[in-house]
Amino acid sequence: MNKKNYLIYTSLIFIGTLFYFFANFQRIAIPGAVYNILQNELSVNAPQITMFGAIFMYVYALTQLINGVLVDKFGGFRVMLVGGIILSLGALIFPLSSSLYIMYLSRGLIGLGSSMFYLSLIKELKNIVSEKNFGIAISVMLFIGYSGGIAANAPFVYAMRFASWREILFILACIATIGIVIFTLLLKGIKLPKINRNVKLRTLPFRLVLHKRHNRNLFSFACCNFAISYAIQTIIGKKFLEDFCLMTSTKAALVLSGMAIIAALFNIVNAYICKLFHNNRVKFLKNASIITFCSLLCLCILLIFDIKTDFVAVIFCILAANASLSSLLVPVLHLTNRKFVSSTAVSIMNFCFFTMVGILGTLMGFLLNLFPHKTIGSTIVYSNEAYLTVFGMFFFLSVFEMYKAMKLSNKY
């Protein structure tokens, strides 16, 4: 690859990573950062609000199952191009609509477009990064992408002092549209690989991946570990801090941005720490399951005894750090599966991640709605019992996570 092509290639990867940033912003900002605002403006209940997050997650998860095939067949850059167009379209529609169902449709489009960057970026990174630096390259890409979650809370809430949430999201959608135009122009400057017509959607790779017990245990552990933290970060965390810990919207948003910063940093930190301990990834994952269990036990105790403390924010940050394991999980899947199914293995793991977040988001809405709530001004405040039910569900999920983690072995 000559210098000019290398420059264009890295520029395309950089723009794709910025779109991954924007995808993470969209994933976390709605409904988390504007939960109360959406509830007041649209006059809807908890299940209808949490559905904004759940729809995104379900669509995002389902498309993970075919994205591996699409990337292998068409190449990462072509898939990113289509994803950017769909993401920009959905992002433009959402702030311009007041119809609940059109907003749901736009969230589905955003989820569909957003899903096309992760595997595409991994594919294209692998073309220019050595195996030795592959894990670090993934962690840097994840750091930039996860930074979208930082912007989706405190900076987003702060920006709403100067403009409405609709105006902010519309401006960001316009920037994304400009970005996909630049991406398209740059794409014309390189010769893309031919479409691999031999790659087809087949059940064999899925069967080979799911046949391995180690893979099934890893997926079960990973989806629980990730989903608990991410459901807190994207859907219920800010609202919980406001209702239970009596934090202001700004302070709660700062905590959630802190979670996103930690999640972004710890994809690099966890990879580095694991490397220091001779890459004993399985032991690292087992310890992570214990940390999740202990953290949720503490949260449930605080709710049972109605202890309103800012220590909850510390627990949230511990969960965020503990769930940032993709820089370990992806290399494990590449090491423990045949090369021709490694992308499928990663896509199944991502499917498990976001399906579980969607399920938790749906369940949270219904659980919150089961209990009487107070209305302070125009804001609905949920009871301790409602939140204890939600975090109790997370706690029992962490028990299952720990059970699956203990079944993992270094003998693949």
PDB file of N, CA, C and O in Angstrom, residues 192-265:
ATOM      1  N   LEU A 192     -11.332  -0.435  -3.831  1.00  0.00           N
ATOM      2  CA  LEU A 192     -11.918  -1.357  -2.870  1.00  0.00           C
ATOM      3  C   LEU A 192     -11.767  -2.797  -3.350  1.00  0.00           C
ATOM      4  O   LEU A 192     -11.757  -3.063  -4.556  1.00  0.00           O
ATOM      5  N   PRO A 193     -11.630  -3.747  -2.427  1.00  0.00           N
ATOM      6  CA  PRO A 193     -11.563  -5.154  -2.841  1.00  0.00           C
ATOM      7  C   PRO A 193     -12.867  -5.584  -3.502  1.00  0.00           C
ATOM      8  O   PRO A 193     -13.930  -5.034  -3.222  1.00  0.00           O
ATOM      9  N   LYS A 194     -12.760  -6.547  -4.377  1.00  0.00           N
ATOM     10  CA  LYS A 194     -13.957  -7.037  -5.057  1.00  0.00           C
ATOM     11  C   LYS A 194     -14.913  -7.685  -4.057  1.00  0.00           C
ATOM     12  O   LYS A 194     -14.498  -8.214  -3.026  1.00  0.00           O
ATOM     13  N   ILE A 195     -16.194  -7.600  -4.394  1.00  0.00           N
ATOM     14  CA  ILE A 195     -17.203  -8.243  -3.553  1.00  0.00           C
ATOM     15  C   ILE A 195     -16.979  -9.752  -3.590  1.00  0.00           C
ATOM     16  O   ILE A 195     -16.872 -10.355  -4.666  1.00  0.00           O
ATOM     17  N   ASN A 196     -16.866 -10.342  -2.425  1.00  0.00           N
ATOM     18  CA  ASN A 196     -16.622 -11.788  -2.316  1.00  0.00           C
ATOM     19  C   ASN A 196     -17.963 -12.530  -2.400  1.00  0.00           C
ATOM     20  O   ASN A 196     -18.664 -12.693  -1.402  1.00  0.00           O
ATOM     21  N   ARG A 197     -18.288 -12.986  -3.586  1.00  0.00           N
ATOM     22  CA  ARG A 197     -19.586 -13.626  -3.800  1.00  0.00           C
ATOM     23  C   ARG A 197     -19.640 -15.035  -3.228  1.00  0.00           C
ATOM     24  O   ARG A 197     -20.717 -15.657  -3.201  1.00  0.00           O
ATOM     25  N   ASN A 198     -18.516 -15.537  -2.776  1.00  0.00           N
ATOM     26  CA  ASN A 198     -18.496 -16.862  -2.142  1.00  0.00           C
ATOM     27  C   ASN A 198     -18.996 -16.818  -0.701  1.00  0.00           C
ATOM     28  O   ASN A 198     -19.345 -17.851  -0.122  1.00  0.00           O
ATOM     29  N   VAL A 199     -18.992 -15.606  -0.127  1.00  0.00           N
ATOM     30  CA  VAL A 199     -19.452 -15.450   1.250  1.00  0.00           C
ATOM     31  C   VAL A 199     -20.974 -15.334   1.257  1.00  0.00           C
ATOM     32  O   VAL A 199     -21.545 -14.432   0.639  1.00  0.00           O
ATOM     33  N   LYS A 200     -21.614 -16.254   1.929  1.00  0.00           N
ATOM     34  CA  LYS A 200     -23.073 -16.255   2.009  1.00  0.00           C
ATOM     35  C   LYS A 200     -23.501 -16.463   3.454  1.00  0.00           C
ATOM     36  O   LYS A 200     -22.738 -16.983   4.272  1.00  0.00           O
ATOM     37  N   LEU A 201     -24.722 -16.041   3.739  1.00  0.00           N
ATOM     38  CA  LEU A 201     -25.260 -16.252   5.077  1.00  0.00           C
ATOM     39  C   LEU A 201     -25.618 -17.720   5.230  1.00  0.00           C
ATOM     40  O   LEU A 201     -26.556 -18.217   4.604  1.00  0.00           O
ATOM     41  N   ARG A 202     -24.835 -18.420   6.027  1.00  0.00           N
ATOM     42  CA  ARG A 202     -25.041 -19.840   6.241  1.00  0.00           C
ATOM     43  C   ARG A 202     -25.153 -20.130   7.728  1.00  0.00           C
ATOM     44  O   ARG A 202     -24.676 -19.372   8.563  1.00  0.00           O
ATOM     45  N   THR A 203     -25.772 -21.245   8.034  1.00  0.00           N
ATOM     46  CA  THR A 203     -25.916 -21.611   9.446  1.00  0.00           C
ATOM     47  C   THR A 203     -24.663 -22.275   9.998  1.00  0.00           C
ATOM     48  O   THR A 203     -24.471 -22.312  11.215  1.00  0.00           O
ATOM     49  N   LEU A 204     -23.793 -22.801   9.110  1.00  0.00           N
ATOM     50  CA  LEU A 204     -22.619 -23.547   9.577  1.00  0.00           C
ATOM     51  C   LEU A 204     -21.735 -22.748  10.540  1.00  0.00           C
ATOM     52  O   LEU A 204     -21.400 -23.249  11.626  1.00  0.00           O
ATOM     53  N   PRO A 205     -21.325 -21.500  10.205  1.00  0.00           N
ATOM     54  CA  PRO A 205     -20.475 -20.757  11.153  1.00  0.00           C
ATOM     55  C   PRO A 205     -21.143 -20.563  12.513  1.00  0.00           C
ATOM     56  O   PRO A 205     -20.484 -20.669  13.558  1.00  0.00           O
ATOM     57  N   PHE A 206     -22.457 -20.300  12.510  1.00  0.00           N
ATOM     58  CA  PHE A 206     -23.180 -20.119  13.773  1.00  0.00           C
ATOM     59  C   PHE A 206     -23.203 -21.420  14.568  1.00  0.00           C
ATOM     60  O   PHE A 206     -23.017 -21.418  15.790  1.00  0.00           O
ATOM     61  N   ARG A 207     -23.411 -22.523  13.856  1.00  0.00           N
ATOM     62  CA  ARG A 207     -23.438 -23.822  14.544  1.00  0.00           C
ATOM     63  C   ARG A 207     -22.070 -24.184  15.117  1.00  0.00           C
ATOM     64  O   ARG A 207     -21.969 -24.717  16.223  1.00  0.00           O
ATOM     65  N   LEU A 208     -21.013 -23.878  14.360  1.00  0.00           N
ATOM     66  CA  LEU A 208     -19.658 -24.181  14.833  1.00  0.00           C
ATOM     67  C   LEU A 208     -19.316 -23.371  16.088  1.00  0.00           C
ATOM     68  O   LEU A 208     -18.695 -23.877  17.025  1.00  0.00           O
ATOM     69  N   VAL A 209     -19.730 -22.106  16.088  1.00  0.00           N
ATOM     70  CA  VAL A 209     -19.447 -21.243  17.240  1.00  0.00           C
ATOM     71  C   VAL A 209     -20.259 -21.679  18.451  1.00  0.00           C
ATOM     72  O   VAL A 209     -19.726 -21.829  19.563  1.00  0.00           O
ATOM     73  N   LEU A 210     -21.560 -21.907  18.253  1.00  0.00           N
ATOM     74  CA  LEU A 210     -22.440 -22.228  19.378  1.00  0.00           C
ATOM     75  C   LEU A 210     -22.271 -23.654  19.872  1.00  0.00           C
ATOM     76  O   LEU A 210     -22.684 -23.989  20.988  1.00  0.00           O
ATOM     77  N   HIS A 211     -21.653 -24.499  19.057  1.00  0.00           N
ATOM     78  CA  HIS A 211     -21.412 -25.889  19.473  1.00  0.00           C
ATOM     79  C   HIS A 211     -20.397 -25.968  20.608  1.00  0.00           C
ATOM     80  O   HIS A 211     -20.454 -26.880  21.440  1.00  0.00           O
ATOM     81  N   LYS A 212     -19.492 -24.990  20.667  1.00  0.00           N
ATOM     82  CA  LYS A 212     -18.440 -25.013  21.693  1.00  0.00           C
ATOM     83  C   LYS A 212     -18.988 -24.514  23.022  1.00  0.00           C
ATOM     84  O   LYS A 212     -19.481 -23.397  23.129  1.00  0.00           O
ATOM     85  N   ARG A 213     -18.892 -25.367  24.032  1.00  0.00           N
ATOM     86  CA  ARG A 213     -19.399 -25.002  25.360  1.00  0.00           C
ATOM     87  C   ARG A 213     -18.692 -23.774  25.909  1.00  0.00           C
ATOM     88  O   ARG A 213     -19.315 -22.934  26.559  1.00  0.00           O
ATOM     89  N   HIS A 214     -17.391 -23.675  25.637  1.00  0.00           N
ATOM     90  CA  HIS A 214     -16.638 -22.525  26.130  1.00  0.00           C
ATOM     91  C   HIS A 214     -17.216 -21.227  25.573  1.00  0.00           C
ATOM     92  O   HIS A 214     -17.341 -20.226  26.281  1.00  0.00           O
ATOM     93  N   ASN A 215     -17.577 -21.229  24.293  1.00  0.00           N
ATOM     94  CA  ASN A 215     -18.192 -20.042  23.693  1.00  0.00           C
ATOM     95  C   ASN A 215     -19.513 -19.706  24.368  1.00  0.00           C
ATOM     96  O   ASN A 215     -19.787 -18.537  24.672  1.00  0.00           O
ATOM     97  N   ARG A 216     -20.337 -20.715  24.607  1.00  0.00           N
ATOM     98  CA  ARG A 216     -21.651 -20.477  25.227  1.00  0.00           C
ATOM     99  C   ARG A 216     -21.490 -19.895  26.622  1.00  0.00           C
ATOM    100  O   ARG A 216     -22.211 -18.972  27.017  1.00  0.00           O
ATOM    101  N   ASN A 217     -20.548 -20.431  27.383  1.00  0.00           N
ATOM    102  CA  ASN A 217     -20.309 -19.899  28.729  1.00  0.00           C
ATOM    103  C   ASN A 217     -19.781 -18.470  28.674  1.00  0.00           C
ATOM    104  O   ASN A 217     -20.177 -17.611  29.473  1.00  0.00           O
ATOM    105  N   LEU A 218     -18.887 -18.224  27.717  1.00  0.00           N
ATOM    106  CA  LEU A 218     -18.319 -16.879  27.575  1.00  0.00           C
ATOM    107  C   LEU A 218     -19.399 -15.877  27.190  1.00  0.00           C
ATOM    108  O   LEU A 218     -19.463 -14.773  27.746  1.00  0.00           O
ATOM    109  N   PHE A 219     -20.264 -16.241  26.241  1.00  0.00           N
ATOM    110  CA  PHE A 219     -21.339 -15.344  25.823  1.00  0.00           C
ATOM    111  C   PHE A 219     -22.288 -15.057  26.987  1.00  0.00           C
ATOM    112  O   PHE A 219     -22.723 -13.910  27.176  1.00  0.00           O
ATOM    113  N   SER A 220     -22.631 -16.082  27.759  1.00  0.00           N
ATOM    114  CA  SER A 220     -23.550 -15.910  28.889  1.00  0.00           C
ATOM    115  C   SER A 220     -22.970 -14.969  29.933  1.00  0.00           C
ATOM    116  O   SER A 220     -23.645 -14.067  30.429  1.00  0.00           O
ATOM    117  N   PHE A 221     -21.697 -15.203  30.274  1.00  0.00           N
ATOM    118  CA  PHE A 221     -21.023 -14.318  31.228  1.00  0.00           C
ATOM    119  C   PHE A 221     -20.966 -12.896  30.702  1.00  0.00           C
ATOM    120  O   PHE A 221     -21.338 -11.935  31.375  1.00  0.00           O
ATOM    121  N   ALA A 222     -20.491 -12.746  29.452  1.00  0.00           N
ATOM    122  CA  ALA A 222     -20.210 -11.418  28.900  1.00  0.00           C
ATOM    123  C   ALA A 222     -21.467 -10.585  28.727  1.00  0.00           C
ATOM    124  O   ALA A 222     -21.470  -9.379  29.010  1.00  0.00           O
ATOM    125  N   CYS A 223     -22.561 -11.216  28.271  1.00  0.00           N
ATOM    126  CA  CYS A 223     -23.769 -10.424  28.022  1.00  0.00           C
ATOM    127  C   CYS A 223     -24.371  -9.923  29.328  1.00  0.00           C
ATOM    128  O   CYS A 223     -24.884  -8.793  29.389  1.00  0.00           O
ATOM    129  N   CYS A 224     -24.304 -10.720  30.393  1.00  0.00           N
ATOM    130  CA  CYS A 224     -24.822 -10.266  31.692  1.00  0.00           C
ATOM    131  C   CYS A 224     -23.962  -9.140  32.248  1.00  0.00           C
ATOM    132  O   CYS A 224     -24.472  -8.119  32.719  1.00  0.00           O
ATOM    133  N   ASN A 225     -22.644  -9.344  32.202  1.00  0.00           N
ATOM    134  CA  ASN A 225     -21.711  -8.348  32.731  1.00  0.00           C
ATOM    135  C   ASN A 225     -21.880  -7.006  32.033  1.00  0.00           C
ATOM    136  O   ASN A 225     -21.960  -5.952  32.667  1.00  0.00           O
ATOM    137  N   PHE A 226     -21.946  -7.035  30.711  1.00  0.00           N
ATOM    138  CA  PHE A 226     -22.086  -5.809  29.923  1.00  0.00           C
ATOM    139  C   PHE A 226     -23.460  -5.177  30.092  1.00  0.00           C
ATOM    140  O   PHE A 226     -23.577  -3.964  30.293  1.00  0.00           O
ATOM    141  N   ALA A 227     -24.505  -5.993  30.007  1.00  0.00           N
ATOM    142  CA  ALA A 227     -25.870  -5.463  29.968  1.00  0.00           C
ATOM    143  C   ALA A 227     -26.256  -4.748  31.258  1.00  0.00           C
ATOM    144  O   ALA A 227     -26.948  -3.716  31.216  1.00  0.00           O
ATOM    145  N   ILE A 228     -25.826  -5.265  32.396  1.00  0.00           N
ATOM    146  CA  ILE A 228     -26.171  -4.621  33.669  1.00  0.00           C
ATOM    147  C   ILE A 228     -25.607  -3.203  33.704  1.00  0.00           C
ATOM    148  O   ILE A 228     -26.322  -2.242  33.987  1.00  0.00           O
ATOM    149  N   SER A 229     -24.325  -3.070  33.406  1.00  0.00           N
ATOM    150  CA  SER A 229     -23.689  -1.754  33.422  1.00  0.00           C
ATOM    151  C   SER A 229     -24.285  -0.836  32.359  1.00  0.00           C
ATOM    152  O   SER A 229     -24.564   0.336  32.620  1.00  0.00           O
ATOM    153  N   TYR A 230     -24.503  -1.381  31.163  1.00  0.00           N
ATOM    154  CA  TYR A 230     -24.943  -0.541  30.055  1.00  0.00           C
ATOM    155  C   TYR A 230     -26.405  -0.118  30.200  1.00  0.00           C
ATOM    156  O   TYR A 230     -26.774   0.982  29.781  1.00  0.00           O
ATOM    157  N   ALA A 231     -27.235  -0.970  30.786  1.00  0.00           N
ATOM    158  CA  ALA A 231     -28.625  -0.587  31.043  1.00  0.00           C
ATOM    159  C   ALA A 231     -28.685   0.559  32.053  1.00  0.00           C
ATOM    160  O   ALA A 231     -29.520   1.464  31.937  1.00  0.00           O
ATOM    161  N   ILE A 232     -27.791   0.518  33.039  1.00  0.00           N
ATOM    162  CA  ILE A 232     -27.701   1.617  34.001  1.00  0.00           C
ATOM    163  C   ILE A 232     -27.251   2.888  33.290  1.00  0.00           C
ATOM    164  O   ILE A 232     -27.836   3.970  33.469  1.00  0.00           O
ATOM    165  N   GLN A 233     -26.237   2.757  32.452  1.00  0.00           N
ATOM    166  CA  GLN A 233     -25.651   3.927  31.791  1.00  0.00           C
ATOM    167  C   GLN A 233     -26.583   4.554  30.763  1.00  0.00           C
ATOM    168  O   GLN A 233     -26.640   5.770  30.622  1.00  0.00           O
ATOM    169  N   THR A 234     -27.339   3.733  30.048  1.00  0.00           N
ATOM    170  CA  THR A 234     -28.116   4.251  28.924  1.00  0.00           C
ATOM    171  C   THR A 234     -29.577   4.523  29.239  1.00  0.00           C
ATOM    172  O   THR A 234     -30.218   5.311  28.547  1.00  0.00           O
ATOM    173  N   ILE A 235     -30.108   3.874  30.278  1.00  0.00           N
ATOM    174  CA  ILE A 235     -31.552   3.972  30.491  1.00  0.00           C
ATOM    175  C   ILE A 235     -31.919   4.515  31.871  1.00  0.00           C
ATOM    176  O   ILE A 235     -32.600   5.539  31.985  1.00  0.00           O
ATOM    177  N   ILE A 236     -31.480   3.844  32.920  1.00  0.00           N
ATOM    178  CA  ILE A 236     -32.066   4.110  34.233  1.00  0.00           C
ATOM    179  C   ILE A 236     -31.147   4.855  35.200  1.00  0.00           C
ATOM    180  O   ILE A 236     -31.609   5.422  36.193  1.00  0.00           O
ATOM    181  N   GLY A 237     -29.833   4.892  34.940  1.00  0.00           N
ATOM    182  CA  GLY A 237     -28.879   5.414  35.921  1.00  0.00           C
ATOM    183  C   GLY A 237     -29.114   6.852  36.326  1.00  0.00           C
ATOM    184  O   GLY A 237     -29.167   7.174  37.523  1.00  0.00           O
ATOM    185  N   LYS A 238     -29.257   7.748  35.352  1.00  0.00           N
ATOM    186  CA  LYS A 238     -29.439   9.174  35.666  1.00  0.00           C
ATOM    187  C   LYS A 238     -30.741   9.394  36.430  1.00  0.00           C
ATOM    188  O   LYS A 238     -30.781  10.131  37.426  1.00  0.00           O
ATOM    189  N   LYS A 239     -31.800   8.747  35.982  1.00  0.00           N
ATOM    190  CA  LYS A 239     -33.108   8.874  36.648  1.00  0.00           C
ATOM    191  C   LYS A 239     -33.028   8.351  38.080  1.00  0.00           C
ATOM    192  O   LYS A 239     -33.570   8.970  39.012  1.00  0.00           O
ATOM    193  N   PHE A 240     -32.339   7.234  38.303  1.00  0.00           N
ATOM    194  CA  PHE A 240     -32.189   6.655  39.640  1.00  0.00           C
ATOM    195  C   PHE A 240     -31.432   7.598  40.564  1.00  0.00           C
ATOM    196  O   PHE A 240     -31.814   7.793  41.727  1.00  0.00           O
ATOM    197  N   LEU A 241     -30.349   8.190  40.072  1.00  0.00           N
ATOM    198  CA  LEU A 241     -29.567   9.120  40.895  1.00  0.00           C
ATOM    199  C   LEU A 241     -30.392  10.340  41.284  1.00  0.00           C
ATOM    200  O   LEU A 241     -30.252  10.870  42.389  1.00  0.00           O
ATOM    201  N   GLU A 242     -31.255  10.786  40.390  1.00  0.00           N
ATOM    202  CA  GLU A 242     -32.116  11.939  40.688  1.00  0.00           C
ATOM    203  C   GLU A 242     -33.206  11.561  41.696  1.00  0.00           C
ATOM    204  O   GLU A 242     -33.475  12.313  42.632  1.00  0.00           O
ATOM    205  N   ASP A 243     -33.813  10.384  41.504  1.00  0.00           N
ATOM    206  CA  ASP A 243     -34.943   9.991  42.359  1.00  0.00           C
ATOM    207  C   ASP A 243     -34.501   9.490  43.724  1.00  0.00           C
ATOM    208  O   ASP A 243     -35.041   9.904  44.753  1.00  0.00           O
ATOM    209  N   PHE A 244     -33.517   8.577  43.758  1.00  0.00           N
ATOM    210  CA  PHE A 244     -33.117   7.949  45.023  1.00  0.00           C
ATOM    211  C   PHE A 244     -32.055   8.763  45.759  1.00  0.00           C
ATOM    212  O   PHE A 244     -32.174   9.003  46.956  1.00  0.00           O
ATOM    213  N   CYS A 245     -31.010   9.181  45.042  1.00  0.00           N
ATOM    214  CA  CYS A 245     -29.914   9.913  45.686  1.00  0.00           C
ATOM    215  C   CYS A 245     -30.179  11.421  45.773  1.00  0.00           C
ATOM    216  O   CYS A 245     -29.363  12.155  46.328  1.00  0.00           O
ATOM    217  N   LEU A 246     -31.294  11.866  45.205  1.00  0.00           N
ATOM    218  CA  LEU A 246     -31.709  13.283  45.238  1.00  0.00           C
ATOM    219  C   LEU A 246     -30.675  14.208  44.587  1.00  0.00           C
ATOM    220  O   LEU A 246     -30.490  15.346  45.010  1.00  0.00           O
ATOM    221  N   MET A 247     -29.991  13.704  43.567  1.00  0.00           N
ATOM    222  CA  MET A 247     -29.025  14.523  42.837  1.00  0.00           C
ATOM    223  C   MET A 247     -29.744  15.435  41.856  1.00  0.00           C
ATOM    224  O   MET A 247     -30.835  15.118  41.371  1.00  0.00           O
ATOM    225  N   THR A 248     -29.129  16.558  41.547  1.00  0.00           N
ATOM    226  CA  THR A 248     -29.644  17.416  40.484  1.00  0.00           C
ATOM    227  C   THR A 248     -29.397  16.741  39.135  1.00  0.00           C
ATOM    228  O   THR A 248     -28.562  15.836  39.024  1.00  0.00           O
ATOM    229  N   SER A 249     -30.095  17.211  38.119  1.00  0.00           N
ATOM    230  CA  SER A 249     -29.912  16.649  36.780  1.00  0.00           C
ATOM    231  C   SER A 249     -28.464  16.787  36.314  1.00  0.00           C
ATOM    232  O   SER A 249     -27.891  15.863  35.746  1.00  0.00           O
ATOM    233  N   THR A 250     -27.862  17.942  36.597  1.00  0.00           N
ATOM    234  CA  THR A 250     -26.482  18.195  36.167  1.00  0.00           C
ATOM    235  C   THR A 250     -25.500  17.268  36.867  1.00  0.00           C
ATOM    236  O   THR A 250     -24.614  16.682  36.229  1.00  0.00           O
ATOM    237  N   LYS A 251     -25.665  17.104  38.187  1.00  0.00           N
ATOM    238  CA  LYS A 251     -24.759  16.242  38.949  1.00  0.00           C
ATOM    239  C   LYS A 251     -24.905  14.781  38.516  1.00  0.00           C
ATOM    240  O   LYS A 251     -23.897  14.065  38.349  1.00  0.00           O
ATOM    241  N   ALA A 252     -26.145  14.338  38.320  1.00  0.00           N
ATOM    242  CA  ALA A 252     -26.379  12.968  37.876  1.00  0.00           C
ATOM    243  C   ALA A 252     -25.764  12.734  36.497  1.00  0.00           C
ATOM    244  O   ALA A 252     -25.184  11.678  36.226  1.00  0.00           O
ATOM    245  N   ALA A 253     -25.892  13.741  35.619  1.00  0.00           N
ATOM    246  CA  ALA A 253     -25.306  13.626  34.277  1.00  0.00           C
ATOM    247  C   ALA A 253     -23.792  13.536  34.347  1.00  0.00           C
ATOM    248  O   ALA A 253     -23.170  12.807  33.566  1.00  0.00           O
ATOM    249  N   LEU A 254     -23.188  14.253  35.294  1.00  0.00           N
ATOM    250  CA  LEU A 254     -21.734  14.176  35.476  1.00  0.00           C
ATOM    251  C   LEU A 254     -21.301  12.775  35.879  1.00  0.00           C
ATOM    252  O   LEU A 254     -20.271  12.265  35.418  1.00  0.00           O
ATOM    253  N   VAL A 255     -22.085  12.156  36.753  1.00  0.00           N
ATOM    254  CA  VAL A 255     -21.777  10.778  37.173  1.00  0.00           C
ATOM    255  C   VAL A 255     -21.832   9.841  35.975  1.00  0.00           C
ATOM    256  O   VAL A 255     -20.945   9.003  35.772  1.00  0.00           O
ATOM    257  N   LEU A 256     -22.884   9.988  35.156  1.00  0.00           N
ATOM    258  CA  LEU A 256     -23.028   9.106  33.984  1.00  0.00           C
ATOM    259  C   LEU A 256     -21.932   9.359  32.957  1.00  0.00           C
ATOM    260  O   LEU A 256     -21.442   8.427  32.313  1.00  0.00           O
ATOM    261  N   SER A 257     -21.507  10.618  32.803  1.00  0.00           N
ATOM    262  CA  SER A 257     -20.368  10.904  31.932  1.00  0.00           C
ATOM    263  C   SER A 257     -19.100  10.288  32.498  1.00  0.00           C
ATOM    264  O   SER A 257     -18.241   9.791  31.761  1.00  0.00           O
ATOM    265  N   GLY A 258     -18.992  10.321  33.837  1.00  0.00           N
ATOM    266  CA  GLY A 258     -17.855   9.654  34.492  1.00  0.00           C
ATOM    267  C   GLY A 258     -17.837   8.166  34.199  1.00  0.00           C
ATOM    268  O   GLY A 258     -16.779   7.581  33.946  1.00  0.00           O
ATOM    269  N   MET A 259     -19.018   7.542  34.204  1.00  0.00           N
ATOM    270  CA  MET A 259     -19.117   6.125  33.846  1.00  0.00           C
ATOM    271  C   MET A 259     -18.598   5.886  32.430  1.00  0.00           C
ATOM    272  O   MET A 259     -17.876   4.921  32.172  1.00  0.00           O
ATOM    273  N   ALA A 260     -18.987   6.794  31.518  1.00  0.00           N
ATOM    274  CA  ALA A 260     -18.564   6.637  30.118  1.00  0.00           C
ATOM    275  C   ALA A 260     -17.059   6.819  29.969  1.00  0.00           C
ATOM    276  O   ALA A 260     -16.407   6.106  29.198  1.00  0.00           O
ATOM    277  N   ILE A 261     -16.492   7.793  30.716  1.00  0.00           N
ATOM    278  CA  ILE A 261     -15.037   7.999  30.677  1.00  0.00           C
ATOM    279  C   ILE A 261     -14.312   6.749  31.175  1.00  0.00           C
ATOM    280  O   ILE A 261     -13.348   6.273  30.561  1.00  0.00           O
ATOM    281  N   ILE A 262     -14.802   6.218  32.276  1.00  0.00           N
ATOM    282  CA  ILE A 262     -14.180   5.023  32.854  1.00  0.00           C
ATOM    283  C   ILE A 262     -14.322   3.829  31.914  1.00  0.00           C
ATOM    284  O   ILE A 262     -13.368   3.066  31.707  1.00  0.00           O
ATOM    285  N   ALA A 263     -15.512   3.677  31.312  1.00  0.00           N
ATOM    286  CA  ALA A 263     -15.722   2.574  30.372  1.00  0.00           C
ATOM    287  C   ALA A 263     -14.755   2.667  29.195  1.00  0.00           C
ATOM    288  O   ALA A 263     -14.203   1.661  28.744  1.00  0.00           O
ATOM    289  N   ALA A 264     -14.550   3.898  28.708  1.00  0.00           N
ATOM    290  CA  ALA A 264     -13.639   4.099  27.580  1.00  0.00           C
ATOM    291  C   ALA A 264     -12.194   3.813  27.980  1.00  0.00           C
ATOM    292  O   ALA A 264     -11.472   3.107  27.270  1.00  0.00           O
ATOM    293  N   LEU A 265     -11.773   4.343  29.125  1.00  0.00           N
ATOM    294  CA  LEU A 265     -10.392   4.168  29.574  1.00  0.00           C
ATOM    295  C   LEU A 265     -10.071   2.723  29.924  1.00  0.00           C
ATOM    296  O   LEU A 265      -8.986   2.221  29.612  1.00  0.00           O
TER     297      LEU A 265
END
